[in-house]
Amino acid sequence: MLAQKTQQERDWKAIIKEFERVVGKDGVVRRKEELLTYECDGLTSYRQRPALVVLPRTTEQVSEAIKVCDRHNIPWLPRGAGTGLSGGALPIENSVLIVTSLMRKILKVDLENQRVVVQPGVINNWVTQTVSGAGFYYAPDPSSQIICSIGGNVAENSGGVHCLKYGVTTNHVLGLKLVLPDGSIVDVGGELTEMPGYDLTGLFVGSEGTLGIATEITLRILKTPEAICVLLADFTSVEDAGAAVSAITSAGIIPAGMEMMDNLSINAVEDVVATGCYPRDATAILLVEIDGLQVEVDKNKQRISELCKQNGARNITSASDLETRLKLWKGRKAAFAAAGHLSPDYYVQDGVIPRTQLPYVLKEIEGLSQKYGYRVANVFHAGDGNLHPLVLYDNSIPGALEQVEELGGEILKLCVKVGGSLTGEHGIGADKKCYMSEMFNEIDLETMQWVRSVFNPKGLANPDKLFPTPRTCGEAANALQTQKFEGIEAF
C-alpha cells in the first residue's frame, strides 16, 4: 500500500528539480500563497494545501511527472478545472497535484465519423462550439459546462440535463490514452463504438483518478436535431409534478431532458438571474426538452402538454427558437450559483432514486429539513431520478457543517433505501466514501479494491478517495476535519 514518508524524510528541493526538468520552472507551483488556489475543489468545506502542483502540457510530461512520484513514493492526485463537488481533487498532506488545465488542445475533428479527440483540459462547452457550425454537438452538458473540463468529466462520469435521452459521459467516450500510476502509457478503446476484449474504457470512466490520468480522449459527437422544443409547466404541488414525470415516461416519450425545481430554488433563480419565466408562486416547475424530427417534436409537444395538464399543471409555456429556449434553461443552469443568494453557504448532495419514489423521497427530505432545522432547495434531473438537494447553512456557526453533513448523509441513505444510488454524476470522492457500505457489501467493496490494486498497486494515485477507509463515517469525518485548513510550508 501507500508508502508514507514525512515531509522531512523527502528531499523536496531535489524533487522539485526533477519536476522542473520535466515541465520547466514555470510548470511547477511551489509558493505557499499560489498553492492556496489548489487546496480544494468545488467541495470547499475542506481544504488541504498540496506540497507541489505540476502543470504538464503533453502525455509524455504527465508520464515523466508520475514516474518522479513513483520513484519517491509520493502520493499524487489528478485535477482538471477544480469544479468537482465531491472532493475528488482534495489534496492530502505532502501530496503532488498533477493539473491538466494547460492540456487544452482539440487534437482532431473527424466530422465524417462523428468523433473528436481532445486533451483533458479542454472545456466541455468548447467541444460543441468547435463542431456546431457543421451541425454537430457534444451531448453531456453538466451545469458547469462553461468551466468544467473533459478530463474531469471522464473522471467523475459527469452527466447533465440531457443525460436522460443521451446518457452520461461514458456513453460518449470511444477511446482513451492513459498514463497509469507507474508512468506507463497505454491506449484503451479506440475509434469504433464497439471494441473486442475487456471494456477498459468503461472501467476507467468514473474511476475518479484512482487508476491513472487520461491525456487524450476520443469523444462521440452527435448530429444536431432537426427540431428542438422546450416546455415549462408549473404546478401547485411537488406530487403533481412528480406524477407528470411518471406519466410522460409511461407514455413512451423519452425527452432529451426533464428537470424539476421547487419553490425555494425557483425564487432564488429569479432573484439572481431574473429570467421572468419562472412563476414565483409555483410549488414546482417542470422543464421538458424534446428533440428529433419536426413531426415527432410537434406530436410529443402536444402529448406532453396534455399529460401535464391532466396531472395538475396550471400553465404551460413552450419555446422552439434558440434564444427563448436558452432563456428557459438559464435559470436551471444557474440554480447552484443562485443558492448562494439564499445562504452564506450550501452543501449539495447527489443521489439517485427510482422516478416512482420521487413524491415519497421529497416528503422525507422535507421532514429531515424540519428535523435538523436547515432549509433544503431541491433541483434535480427528474427524468432519471437524479436529486440535487442543496442544504443551506452558515459555516461560521460552530457545528453547523457537521449537522449539515449528517443531514446530507441521511438523504443518501434514503436514496439507497428506496432502491437508488449514492451518486448520479458528482462521484464519491472524499465526501461520500464512508457511505459506500450502505450500497455495497464487503465482498463488493473488496472486489473493487482488487481492480484498483491491479492498476495502482502502491496506492499512490488519488489515495483515500472512493472507498470507505477508515470504516465508519464518524472516523472518516474526523479524519477529514483534521485536514481542514492545514498545509505545509513552501520549499
PDB file of C-alpha atoms in Angstrom, residues 141-304:
ATOM      1  CA  ASP A 141     -23.796  19.043 -20.560  1.00  0.00           C
ATOM      2  CA  PRO A 142     -23.187  19.500 -16.809  1.00  0.00           C
ATOM      3  CA  SER A 143     -24.455  22.785 -15.411  1.00  0.00           C
ATOM      4  CA  SER A 144     -20.806  23.813 -15.096  1.00  0.00           C
ATOM      5  CA  GLN A 145     -20.120  23.069 -18.765  1.00  0.00           C
ATOM      6  CA  ILE A 146     -18.705  26.525 -19.476  1.00  0.00           C
ATOM      7  CA  ILE A 147     -15.902  25.921 -16.950  1.00  0.00           C
ATOM      8  CA  CYS A 148     -15.572  22.167 -16.287  1.00  0.00           C
ATOM      9  CA  SER A 149     -13.047  20.146 -18.285  1.00  0.00           C
ATOM     10  CA  ILE A 150     -13.456  16.953 -20.274  1.00  0.00           C
ATOM     11  CA  GLY A 151     -10.797  15.220 -18.161  1.00  0.00           C
ATOM     12  CA  GLY A 152     -12.786  15.913 -15.014  1.00  0.00           C
ATOM     13  CA  ASN A 153     -15.989  14.786 -16.750  1.00  0.00           C
ATOM     14  CA  VAL A 154     -14.279  11.494 -17.586  1.00  0.00           C
ATOM     15  CA  ALA A 155     -13.005  11.041 -14.021  1.00  0.00           C
ATOM     16  CA  GLU A 156     -16.444  11.612 -12.488  1.00  0.00           C
ATOM     17  CA  ASN A 157     -18.607  10.244 -15.344  1.00  0.00           C
ATOM     18  CA  SER A 158     -20.466  13.549 -15.431  1.00  0.00           C
ATOM     19  CA  GLY A 159     -23.995  13.883 -16.769  1.00  0.00           C
ATOM     20  CA  GLY A 160     -26.135  16.951 -17.322  1.00  0.00           C
ATOM     21  CA  VAL A 161     -29.669  17.852 -18.273  1.00  0.00           C
ATOM     22  CA  HIS A 162     -29.561  15.808 -21.486  1.00  0.00           C
ATOM     23  CA  CYS A 163     -28.415  12.559 -19.870  1.00  0.00           C
ATOM     24  CA  LEU A 164     -31.999  11.210 -19.787  1.00  0.00           C
ATOM     25  CA  LYS A 165     -32.052  10.525 -23.532  1.00  0.00           C
ATOM     26  CA  TYR A 166     -28.389  10.598 -24.471  1.00  0.00           C
ATOM     27  CA  GLY A 167     -26.616   9.169 -21.435  1.00  0.00           C
ATOM     28  CA  VAL A 168     -23.680  10.354 -19.350  1.00  0.00           C
ATOM     29  CA  THR A 169     -20.008  10.767 -20.253  1.00  0.00           C
ATOM     30  CA  THR A 170     -19.273   7.034 -20.515  1.00  0.00           C
ATOM     31  CA  ASN A 171     -21.805   6.757 -23.348  1.00  0.00           C
ATOM     32  CA  HIS A 172     -19.818   9.277 -25.401  1.00  0.00           C
ATOM     33  CA  VAL A 173     -16.204   8.199 -24.815  1.00  0.00           C
ATOM     34  CA  LEU A 174     -14.848   5.895 -27.518  1.00  0.00           C
ATOM     35  CA  GLY A 175     -11.210   5.664 -26.506  1.00  0.00           C
ATOM     36  CA  LEU A 176      -8.585   6.961 -24.110  1.00  0.00           C
ATOM     37  CA  LYS A 177      -4.838   7.426 -23.964  1.00  0.00           C
ATOM     38  CA  LEU A 178      -3.921   6.777 -20.343  1.00  0.00           C
ATOM     39  CA  VAL A 179      -0.927   7.268 -18.116  1.00  0.00           C
ATOM     40  CA  LEU A 180      -1.024   4.599 -15.441  1.00  0.00           C
ATOM     41  CA  PRO A 181       0.242   5.043 -11.853  1.00  0.00           C
ATOM     42  CA  ASP A 182       3.688   3.672 -12.769  1.00  0.00           C
ATOM     43  CA  GLY A 183       4.033   6.187 -15.604  1.00  0.00           C
ATOM     44  CA  SER A 184       3.417   3.752 -18.460  1.00  0.00           C
ATOM     45  CA  ILE A 185       1.323   4.976 -21.403  1.00  0.00           C
ATOM     46  CA  VAL A 186      -1.459   2.790 -22.799  1.00  0.00           C
ATOM     47  CA  ASP A 187      -4.359   3.155 -25.226  1.00  0.00           C
ATOM     48  CA  VAL A 188      -7.768   1.664 -24.436  1.00  0.00           C
ATOM     49  CA  GLY A 189     -10.888   1.626 -26.566  1.00  0.00           C
ATOM     50  CA  GLY A 190     -10.492   3.132 -29.995  1.00  0.00           C
ATOM     51  CA  GLU A 191     -12.329   4.979 -32.727  1.00  0.00           C
ATOM     52  CA  LEU A 192     -15.160   2.454 -33.026  1.00  0.00           C
ATOM     53  CA  THR A 193     -18.299   2.234 -30.908  1.00  0.00           C
ATOM     54  CA  GLU A 194     -17.692  -1.440 -30.073  1.00  0.00           C
ATOM     55  CA  MET A 195     -14.263  -2.962 -29.424  1.00  0.00           C
ATOM     56  CA  PRO A 196     -13.367  -6.583 -28.568  1.00  0.00           C
ATOM     57  CA  GLY A 197     -11.907  -7.577 -25.226  1.00  0.00           C
ATOM     58  CA  TYR A 198     -12.484  -6.118 -21.789  1.00  0.00           C
ATOM     59  CA  ASP A 199     -14.192  -2.734 -21.641  1.00  0.00           C
ATOM     60  CA  LEU A 200     -11.252  -0.900 -20.078  1.00  0.00           C
ATOM     61  CA  THR A 201     -12.627   2.420 -21.333  1.00  0.00           C
ATOM     62  CA  GLY A 202     -15.820   1.867 -19.360  1.00  0.00           C
ATOM     63  CA  LEU A 203     -13.767   0.785 -16.341  1.00  0.00           C
ATOM     64  CA  PHE A 204     -11.677   3.950 -16.410  1.00  0.00           C
ATOM     65  CA  VAL A 205     -14.530   6.437 -16.929  1.00  0.00           C
ATOM     66  CA  GLY A 206     -15.806   7.267 -13.450  1.00  0.00           C
ATOM     67  CA  SER A 207     -12.748   5.858 -11.650  1.00  0.00           C
ATOM     68  CA  GLU A 208     -12.107   9.285 -10.087  1.00  0.00           C
ATOM     69  CA  GLY A 209      -8.378   9.424 -10.716  1.00  0.00           C
ATOM     70  CA  THR A 210      -7.610   6.216  -8.824  1.00  0.00           C
ATOM     71  CA  LEU A 211      -6.452   4.279 -11.909  1.00  0.00           C
ATOM     72  CA  GLY A 212      -4.413   6.932 -13.741  1.00  0.00           C
ATOM     73  CA  ILE A 213      -4.832  10.050 -15.883  1.00  0.00           C
ATOM     74  CA  ALA A 214      -6.483  10.320 -19.303  1.00  0.00           C
ATOM     75  CA  THR A 215      -4.347  12.519 -21.549  1.00  0.00           C
ATOM     76  CA  GLU A 216      -6.194  12.078 -24.849  1.00  0.00           C
ATOM     77  CA  ILE A 217      -9.933  11.434 -25.083  1.00  0.00           C
ATOM     78  CA  THR A 218     -11.837  10.347 -28.187  1.00  0.00           C
ATOM     79  CA  LEU A 219     -15.404  11.633 -27.953  1.00  0.00           C
ATOM     80  CA  ARG A 220     -18.519  10.782 -29.915  1.00  0.00           C
ATOM     81  CA  ILE A 221     -20.396  13.792 -31.259  1.00  0.00           C
ATOM     82  CA  LEU A 222     -23.994  13.845 -32.469  1.00  0.00           C
ATOM     83  CA  LYS A 223     -25.829  15.475 -35.334  1.00  0.00           C
ATOM     84  CA  THR A 224     -27.904  18.480 -34.234  1.00  0.00           C
ATOM     85  CA  PRO A 225     -31.623  17.522 -34.274  1.00  0.00           C
ATOM     86  CA  GLU A 226     -33.910  18.955 -36.931  1.00  0.00           C
ATOM     87  CA  ALA A 227     -36.216  20.460 -34.300  1.00  0.00           C
ATOM     88  CA  ILE A 228     -35.983  21.255 -30.577  1.00  0.00           C
ATOM     89  CA  CYS A 229     -38.712  22.479 -28.240  1.00  0.00           C
ATOM     90  CA  VAL A 230     -38.644  23.301 -24.514  1.00  0.00           C
ATOM     91  CA  LEU A 231     -41.802  23.245 -22.379  1.00  0.00           C
ATOM     92  CA  LEU A 232     -42.131  24.801 -18.931  1.00  0.00           C
ATOM     93  CA  ALA A 233     -45.038  23.598 -16.800  1.00  0.00           C
ATOM     94  CA  ASP A 234     -45.758  24.936 -13.302  1.00  0.00           C
ATOM     95  CA  PHE A 235     -47.554  23.063 -10.539  1.00  0.00           C
ATOM     96  CA  THR A 236     -49.119  23.781  -7.158  1.00  0.00           C
ATOM     97  CA  SER A 237     -47.692  20.609  -5.629  1.00  0.00           C
ATOM     98  CA  VAL A 238     -44.497  18.611  -5.984  1.00  0.00           C
ATOM     99  CA  GLU A 239     -46.540  15.415  -6.032  1.00  0.00           C
ATOM    100  CA  ASP A 240     -48.390  16.601  -9.151  1.00  0.00           C
ATOM    101  CA  ALA A 241     -45.123  17.494 -10.872  1.00  0.00           C
ATOM    102  CA  GLY A 242     -43.731  14.063  -9.995  1.00  0.00           C
ATOM    103  CA  ALA A 243     -46.856  12.398 -11.328  1.00  0.00           C
ATOM    104  CA  ALA A 244     -46.438  14.318 -14.597  1.00  0.00           C
ATOM    105  CA  VAL A 245     -42.866  12.986 -14.910  1.00  0.00           C
ATOM    106  CA  SER A 246     -44.098   9.410 -14.492  1.00  0.00           C
ATOM    107  CA  ALA A 247     -46.950   9.977 -16.949  1.00  0.00           C
ATOM    108  CA  ILE A 248     -44.605  11.284 -19.636  1.00  0.00           C
ATOM    109  CA  THR A 249     -42.207   8.351 -19.378  1.00  0.00           C
ATOM    110  CA  SER A 250     -45.062   5.850 -19.088  1.00  0.00           C
ATOM    111  CA  ALA A 251     -46.430   7.183 -22.371  1.00  0.00           C
ATOM    112  CA  GLY A 252     -43.224   6.023 -24.063  1.00  0.00           C
ATOM    113  CA  ILE A 253     -41.870   9.530 -24.585  1.00  0.00           C
ATOM    114  CA  ILE A 254     -38.162   9.991 -23.875  1.00  0.00           C
ATOM    115  CA  PRO A 255     -37.406  13.703 -23.635  1.00  0.00           C
ATOM    116  CA  ALA A 256     -33.874  14.964 -24.235  1.00  0.00           C
ATOM    117  CA  GLY A 257     -34.058  16.377 -20.710  1.00  0.00           C
ATOM    118  CA  MET A 258     -36.604  16.693 -17.923  1.00  0.00           C
ATOM    119  CA  GLU A 259     -35.764  18.872 -14.912  1.00  0.00           C
ATOM    120  CA  MET A 260     -37.670  19.903 -11.782  1.00  0.00           C
ATOM    121  CA  MET A 261     -37.137  22.784  -9.356  1.00  0.00           C
ATOM    122  CA  ASP A 262     -39.001  23.545  -6.122  1.00  0.00           C
ATOM    123  CA  ASN A 263     -40.294  26.898  -4.913  1.00  0.00           C
ATOM    124  CA  LEU A 264     -37.179  27.775  -2.930  1.00  0.00           C
ATOM    125  CA  SER A 265     -34.900  27.275  -5.921  1.00  0.00           C
ATOM    126  CA  ILE A 266     -37.367  28.990  -8.287  1.00  0.00           C
ATOM    127  CA  ASN A 267     -37.292  32.186  -6.254  1.00  0.00           C
ATOM    128  CA  ALA A 268     -33.522  32.035  -5.782  1.00  0.00           C
ATOM    129  CA  VAL A 269     -33.075  31.837  -9.541  1.00  0.00           C
ATOM    130  CA  GLU A 270     -35.472  34.693 -10.232  1.00  0.00           C
ATOM    131  CA  ASP A 271     -33.771  36.840  -7.581  1.00  0.00           C
ATOM    132  CA  VAL A 272     -30.369  36.326  -9.198  1.00  0.00           C
ATOM    133  CA  VAL A 273     -30.912  35.624 -12.883  1.00  0.00           C
ATOM    134  CA  ALA A 274     -34.311  37.348 -13.333  1.00  0.00           C
ATOM    135  CA  THR A 275     -35.436  35.243 -16.276  1.00  0.00           C
ATOM    136  CA  GLY A 276     -39.030  36.370 -15.821  1.00  0.00           C
ATOM    137  CA  CYS A 277     -40.022  32.875 -16.965  1.00  0.00           C
ATOM    138  CA  TYR A 278     -40.424  31.041 -13.664  1.00  0.00           C
ATOM    139  CA  PRO A 279     -43.646  31.783 -11.716  1.00  0.00           C
ATOM    140  CA  ARG A 280     -42.653  32.655  -8.155  1.00  0.00           C
ATOM    141  CA  ASP A 281     -45.824  31.254  -6.627  1.00  0.00           C
ATOM    142  CA  ALA A 282     -45.376  27.791  -8.167  1.00  0.00           C
ATOM    143  CA  THR A 283     -44.598  24.965  -5.772  1.00  0.00           C
ATOM    144  CA  ALA A 284     -42.631  23.268  -8.536  1.00  0.00           C
ATOM    145  CA  ILE A 285     -41.792  23.702 -12.186  1.00  0.00           C
ATOM    146  CA  LEU A 286     -41.002  21.087 -14.775  1.00  0.00           C
ATOM    147  CA  LEU A 287     -38.711  21.808 -17.736  1.00  0.00           C
ATOM    148  CA  VAL A 288     -39.050  19.326 -20.581  1.00  0.00           C
ATOM    149  CA  GLU A 289     -36.926  19.422 -23.738  1.00  0.00           C
ATOM    150  CA  ILE A 290     -37.882  17.311 -26.745  1.00  0.00           C
ATOM    151  CA  ASP A 291     -35.939  16.947 -29.966  1.00  0.00           C
ATOM    152  CA  GLY A 292     -35.898  14.985 -33.206  1.00  0.00           C
ATOM    153  CA  LEU A 293     -37.749  15.304 -36.492  1.00  0.00           C
ATOM    154  CA  GLN A 294     -40.183  18.229 -36.676  1.00  0.00           C
ATOM    155  CA  VAL A 295     -43.229  15.962 -36.947  1.00  0.00           C
ATOM    156  CA  GLU A 296     -42.052  13.964 -33.914  1.00  0.00           C
ATOM    157  CA  VAL A 297     -41.445  17.091 -31.836  1.00  0.00           C
ATOM    158  CA  ASP A 298     -44.855  18.554 -32.737  1.00  0.00           C
ATOM    159  CA  LYS A 299     -46.609  15.337 -31.736  1.00  0.00           C
ATOM    160  CA  ASN A 300     -44.707  14.945 -28.447  1.00  0.00           C
ATOM    161  CA  LYS A 301     -45.203  18.605 -27.569  1.00  0.00           C
ATOM    162  CA  GLN A 302     -48.966  18.207 -27.763  1.00  0.00           C
ATOM    163  CA  ARG A 303     -48.947  14.931 -25.837  1.00  0.00           C
ATOM    164  CA  ILE A 304     -46.668  16.229 -23.050  1.00  0.00           C
TER     165      ILE A 304
END
